[in-house]
Every structure is written in structure tokens, then in C-alpha cells.
């Protein structure tokens, strides 16, 4: 365990990691369209060797393994034991050979064997992002490339902001911290993302907007329940009594009604697609 990232590692091996592991199916479903866009951008080729940073429960790792084909290889890295247990089981069930490592990508001793480094929302949690990306830079072959997707600002992400605003008056106040501190929205500033990558040694850095949707559930009831299970409402409402949760659930349900479609609830999601060459 590295001292710099110890707090994040503890979180992802405690309630945070357990919660994400429990909701793995919803996360994969909710992020599906974003995942498709990010993998299309990364475009791994047959026979490539790919690294998935912050692989979680292996949704993207498995997708990458299928895309690189029988002559390719994929490694998934994450700090979370709860999610890696699911990742290994899913890969085994799919009959796919994938190497997983419980490790901190900021300090892991990577060998320069990867054609592609990819991440879906797994690189915003480093205490020292420049040092972390410098280490990731060393994992790439000379012609290798980095691709990742991360969130833009919280207020641009209705899937998260709308439920939180609907519930805010019923929940304890949340302290405003450093916007650049490790967390989901640490890379909200696209200019900062580009500077971090350049300082870490990458070139041909591109940070482009991706406007998509988060699929929040098949119904308003499901969407409200999912909002209470993950994201800022889940963190703020932990410990709330059932009466408060009932009111919050109804407020969220009403607030999300504007995003109801024939296929379920789909709220705006604002991301950055970042790419860079070694």
C-alpha cells in the first residue's frame, strides 16, 4: 500500500468497493453507452496487448479481451479486492484468459509491454496524478497509446446532480472540498487533464468532450433506488432513517421524471475522452 493513496485503497476495499461490487450489473448497464463510445475511440486491434486501469468488476477488461482476439492479451489492475473477486469469476465464467493484479497503478512496476492503456472512470483517484501517469507511461511500448474516459464537472452530470439537488434539504450538509482532490470529479477541468498528461511525459494529448447518458433504471422506482445506492446521494444518506429515505426516494423519483423514455430513465452524462501517445 502506498502512503499517498492509502485512503483511496482503504475506501475501495471497504464499503465503497463492496457497494460497487454489489451493484456491478447496474453499473455496467448504466455506463453502457459511455463504455461503447470509449472503446470505439480506443479501437484496440487484433493481437494487441492492453492494460485496463481501475478495471473494477471487469466489464471493460472482458470487452477489451474479446476485441484483441486470441492472439492478444489483457491485464486488469485495481486496488479493490471485492471487485477483483467478481472480475476473476466473470472472466473464468466467460472462458477468457485475463491476468488480474490487485495493485496501485500509481506505483506498480509495469513492464513496457502494452500497446494500449485504457480506463473507464478509474484514473481520477490518484493523490499525485502526475507521478501516477508517469508510472503508467512506463507501461507502454514506444508506439503505445493511452485512452481513458472521466467525468466532467458535477453540475454538468444530471444523472448525479439532479438526484442530489432533489434530496439536499433532507440530508446532512456535505463539506466542499478541494475540487482537484482524488474523487469522481477530480478531472472535471479538461485543461488540467491535458497538463497532467503532458507533465507525465505523454505527447499528442487530446481531451475531447463526450456527451452521453447514464441509464439509471428501467423505471422511475428503479432509478430512484439506484440513485440512493450509488453516487453523492448514497454517501450523504448513509445513516438516514427510513422516514427520511422514503421522502428522499419520492423527491428523486419526481425529479427524474423529465428523463423518462420508452426504454427507461436516461439522464445526461458529461465526460472527457482523453487520449495520448507515449
Coordinates of C-alpha atoms in Angstrom, one line a residue:
X1 CA 0.0 0.0 0.0
X2 CA 1.3 3.4 -0.9
X3 CA 1.1 6.1 1.7
X4 CA -0.1 8.6 -0.9
X5 CA -3.1 6.6 -2.0
X6 CA -3.8 4.8 1.3
X7 CA -7.1 6.5 1.9
X8 CA -8.4 5.6 -1.5
X9 CA -7.2 2.0 -1.2
X10 CA -8.9 1.6 2.1
X11 CA -12.2 3.0 0.7
X12 CA -12.2 0.7 -2.3
X13 CA -11.5 -2.3 0.0
X14 CA -14.2 -1.3 2.4
X15 CA -17.8 0.0 2.0
X16 CA -17.1 1.7 -1.3
X17 CA -15.7 -1.4 -3.0
X18 CA -18.4 -3.6 -1.5
X19 CA -21.1 -1.3 -2.7
X20 CA -19.8 -1.1 -6.3
X21 CA -19.4 -4.9 -6.3
X22 CA -23.0 -5.4 -5.2
X23 CA -24.2 -3.1 -7.9
X24 CA -22.0 -4.3 -10.7
X25 CA -24.8 -5.2 -13.1
X26 CA -26.4 -1.8 -12.7
X27 CA -23.1 0.0 -13.2
X28 CA -22.4 -1.9 -16.4
X29 CA -25.9 -1.2 -17.7
X30 CA -25.8 2.4 -16.7
X31 CA -22.5 3.1 -18.2
X32 CA -23.1 1.0 -21.3
X33 CA -23.3 3.8 -23.9
X34 CA -20.4 5.6 -22.5
X35 CA -18.4 2.4 -22.5
X36 CA -19.2 1.8 -26.1
X37 CA -18.0 5.3 -27.1
X38 CA -14.8 5.0 -25.1
X39 CA -13.9 1.6 -26.5
X40 CA -14.7 2.7 -30.1
X41 CA -12.3 5.6 -29.5
X42 CA -9.6 3.4 -28.1
X43 CA -10.1 0.9 -31.0
X44 CA -7.9 -2.0 -29.8
X45 CA -6.7 -4.1 -32.7
X46 CA -6.4 -7.8 -33.0
X47 CA -3.3 -9.1 -31.4
X48 CA -2.8 -6.0 -29.2
X49 CA -1.7 -6.2 -25.6
X50 CA -3.9 -4.0 -23.4
X51 CA -3.9 -2.8 -19.8
X52 CA -7.2 -1.8 -18.1
X53 CA -6.5 0.6 -15.2
X54 CA -9.1 0.6 -12.4
X55 CA -10.7 -2.4 -14.0
X56 CA -13.3 -2.9 -11.3
X57 CA -15.5 -5.9 -11.9
X58 CA -14.0 -6.4 -15.4
X59 CA -16.8 -5.2 -17.7
X60 CA -14.3 -3.2 -19.8
X61 CA -11.5 -5.8 -19.3
X62 CA -13.6 -8.5 -20.8
X63 CA -14.7 -6.3 -23.7
X64 CA -11.0 -5.5 -24.4
X65 CA -10.1 -9.2 -24.3
X66 CA -12.8 -10.0 -26.8
X67 CA -11.6 -7.2 -29.1
X68 CA -7.9 -8.1 -29.1
X69 CA -8.7 -11.7 -30.1
X70 CA -6.9 -15.0 -29.4
X71 CA -3.5 -13.6 -30.2
X72 CA -3.9 -10.6 -28.0
X73 CA -3.7 -10.3 -24.2
X74 CA -5.2 -8.1 -21.5
X75 CA -4.3 -7.3 -17.9
X76 CA -6.7 -5.7 -15.4
X77 CA -5.4 -3.7 -12.4
X78 CA -7.4 -2.5 -9.5
X79 CA -6.9 -1.9 -5.7
X80 CA -10.2 -3.3 -4.8
X81 CA -10.4 -6.9 -3.6
X82 CA -14.2 -7.0 -3.6
X83 CA -14.4 -6.0 -7.2
X84 CA -11.5 -8.2 -8.3
X85 CA -13.2 -11.2 -6.9
X86 CA -16.1 -10.6 -9.2
X87 CA -13.7 -9.7 -12.1
X88 CA -11.9 -13.1 -11.8
X89 CA -15.1 -15.0 -11.6
X90 CA -16.6 -13.3 -14.6
X91 CA -13.5 -13.9 -16.7
X92 CA -13.4 -17.6 -15.7
X93 CA -17.1 -18.0 -16.5
X94 CA -16.6 -16.4 -19.9
X95 CA -13.7 -18.8 -20.6
X96 CA -11.3 -15.9 -21.1
X97 CA -7.6 -15.8 -20.1
X98 CA -7.1 -12.5 -18.4
X99 CA -4.4 -11.6 -15.8
X100 CA -5.7 -9.5 -12.9
X101 CA -3.4 -7.7 -10.4
X102 CA -4.5 -6.2 -7.1
X103 CA -2.2 -3.2 -7.3
X104 CA -2.0 0.5 -7.3
X105 CA -1.4 1.7 -10.8
X106 CA 0.5 4.7 -9.5
X107 CA 3.3 2.6 -8.2
X108 CA 3.0 -0.9 -9.8
X109 CA 6.2 -2.0 -11.5
X110 CA 4.8 -2.2 -15.1
X111 CA 7.0 -3.6 -17.9
X112 CA 6.8 -1.7 -21.2
X113 CA 4.8 -4.3 -23.0
X114 CA 1.4 -2.7 -23.6
X115 CA 0.1 -1.4 -26.9
X116 CA -2.9 0.2 -25.2
X117 CA -3.7 1.5 -21.8
X118 CA -7.4 2.0 -21.2
X119 CA -9.5 3.2 -18.3
X120 CA -13.2 3.8 -17.7
X121 CA -13.5 6.1 -14.7
X122 CA -10.5 4.6 -13.0
X123 CA -7.8 7.3 -13.0
X124 CA -9.3 10.2 -11.0
X125 CA -8.3 8.9 -7.6
X126 CA -4.5 9.4 -7.6
X127 CA -3.1 11.6 -4.8
X128 CA -0.3 12.6 -7.2
X129 CA -1.7 12.3 -10.7
X130 CA 1.4 13.4 -12.5
X131 CA 3.5 10.8 -10.8
X132 CA 0.8 8.2 -11.3
X133 CA 0.6 8.9 -15.0
X134 CA 4.4 8.9 -15.3
X135 CA 4.3 5.4 -14.0
X136 CA 1.6 4.4 -16.4
X137 CA 3.6 6.0 -19.2
X138 CA 6.3 3.5 -18.5
X139 CA 3.9 0.6 -19.2
X140 CA 3.5 1.5 -22.8
X141 CA 5.6 0.3 -25.8
X142 CA 7.2 3.1 -27.8
X143 CA 4.3 3.3 -30.1
X144 CA 1.6 2.7 -27.5
X145 CA -1.3 4.9 -26.7
X146 CA -3.4 5.9 -23.6
X147 CA -7.2 6.3 -23.7
X148 CA -9.5 7.0 -20.8
X149 CA -12.9 8.4 -20.0
X150 CA -13.6 10.5 -16.9
X151 CA -16.3 12.8 -15.7
X152 CA -16.6 16.5 -16.4
X153 CA -18.0 18.8 -13.7
X154 CA -20.6 17.5 -11.3
X155 CA -23.2 20.2 -12.3
X156 CA -22.9 19.0 -16.0
X157 CA -23.9 15.5 -15.0
X158 CA -27.6 15.5 -14.4
X159 CA -27.7 11.8 -13.6
X160 CA -25.8 12.7 -10.4
X161 CA -26.7 16.4 -9.8
X162 CA -30.5 16.2 -10.2
X163 CA -31.0 13.4 -7.5
X164 CA -28.6 15.2 -5.2
X165 CA -30.4 18.6 -5.5
X166 CA -33.8 16.9 -5.0
X167 CA -32.6 15.3 -1.8
X168 CA -30.3 18.0 -0.5
X169 CA -32.7 19.6 2.1
X170 CA -33.3 16.3 3.7
X171 CA -29.7 15.3 4.1
X172 CA -26.8 16.4 6.3
X173 CA -24.7 19.1 4.6
X174 CA -21.6 17.9 2.7
X175 CA -18.4 19.8 3.1
X176 CA -17.0 21.4 0.0
X177 CA -13.5 20.1 -0.5
X178 CA -10.7 20.7 -2.9
X179 CA -12.2 20.2 -6.4
X180 CA -8.9 18.7 -7.6
X181 CA -8.7 16.2 -4.7
X182 CA -8.9 12.5 -5.6
X183 CA -12.5 11.6 -6.4
X184 CA -15.1 11.1 -9.2
X185 CA -14.9 14.7 -10.4
X186 CA -11.1 15.4 -9.9
X187 CA -10.7 15.6 -13.6
X188 CA -13.6 18.0 -14.3
X189 CA -11.2 20.6 -15.7
X190 CA -10.2 19.3 -19.1
X191 CA -7.3 21.7 -19.3
X192 CA -5.8 20.3 -16.1
X193 CA -6.2 16.8 -17.5
X194 CA -4.1 17.7 -20.5
X195 CA -1.4 19.4 -18.4
X196 CA -1.2 16.4 -16.2
X197 CA -0.6 14.1 -19.1
X198 CA 2.0 16.3 -20.7
X199 CA 3.9 16.7 -17.4
X200 CA 3.8 12.9 -17.1
X201 CA 5.7 12.6 -20.4
X202 CA 2.9 12.0 -22.9
X203 CA 2.6 13.8 -26.2
X204 CA -0.1 14.2 -28.8
X205 CA -2.5 14.8 -25.9
X206 CA -6.2 15.3 -26.8
X207 CA -9.0 15.9 -24.4
X208 CA -12.4 15.9 -26.1
X209 CA -16.0 16.2 -24.8
X210 CA -18.3 13.2 -24.8
X211 CA -21.9 14.0 -24.2
X212 CA -23.9 10.8 -23.4
X213 CA -26.5 9.5 -21.0
X214 CA -26.4 7.4 -17.8
X215 CA -29.1 4.7 -18.0
X216 CA -30.5 4.9 -14.5
X217 CA -33.1 2.2 -14.4
X218 CA -36.0 0.6 -16.3
X219 CA -38.5 2.6 -14.3
X220 CA -38.6 5.7 -12.1
X221 CA -38.8 3.5 -9.0
X222 CA -35.7 1.6 -10.1
X223 CA -33.8 4.9 -11.0
X224 CA -34.6 6.4 -7.6
X225 CA -33.4 3.3 -5.8
X226 CA -30.2 3.2 -7.8
X227 CA -29.6 6.9 -7.0
X228 CA -29.9 6.0 -3.4
X229 CA -27.4 3.2 -3.8
X230 CA -24.6 4.9 -5.6
X231 CA -23.2 8.4 -6.0
X232 CA -23.4 11.5 -3.8
X233 CA -26.9 10.8 -2.5
X234 CA -25.8 7.3 -1.3
X235 CA -22.9 8.9 0.6
X236 CA -24.9 11.7 2.1
X237 CA -27.9 9.5 3.1
X238 CA -25.9 6.8 4.8
X239 CA -27.3 6.5 8.3
X240 CA -30.6 8.3 7.4
X241 CA -33.7 6.9 9.0
X242 CA -36.4 5.1 6.9
X243 CA -38.8 8.0 7.0
X244 CA -36.2 10.4 5.6
X245 CA -35.2 7.9 2.9
X246 CA -38.9 7.5 1.9
X247 CA -39.2 11.2 1.3
X248 CA -35.9 11.4 -0.5
X249 CA -36.8 8.5 -2.7
X250 CA -40.1 10.2 -3.8
X251 CA -38.3 13.5 -4.4
X252 CA -35.7 11.8 -6.6
X253 CA -38.4 9.9 -8.4
X254 CA -40.2 13.2 -9.2
X255 CA -37.0 15.0 -10.3
X256 CA -36.0 12.2 -12.7
X257 CA -39.4 12.0 -14.4
X258 CA -38.2 14.5 -17.0
X259 CA -35.7 11.9 -18.2
X260 CA -38.2 9.1 -18.7
X261 CA -38.0 7.4 -22.1
X262 CA -39.7 4.3 -23.6
X263 CA -36.5 2.4 -22.7
X264 CA -36.2 3.6 -19.1
X265 CA -34.6 6.6 -17.4
X266 CA -31.7 8.1 -19.2
X267 CA -30.2 11.3 -17.7
X268 CA -27.4 13.4 -19.3
X269 CA -23.8 12.4 -18.6
X270 CA -20.9 14.7 -19.4
X271 CA -17.4 13.2 -19.9
X272 CA -14.0 13.8 -21.2
X273 CA -12.4 11.3 -23.6
X274 CA -8.6 11.7 -23.2
X275 CA -6.0 10.2 -25.4
X276 CA -2.2 10.5 -25.6
X277 CA 0.8 8.8 -27.2
X278 CA 3.8 7.6 -25.3

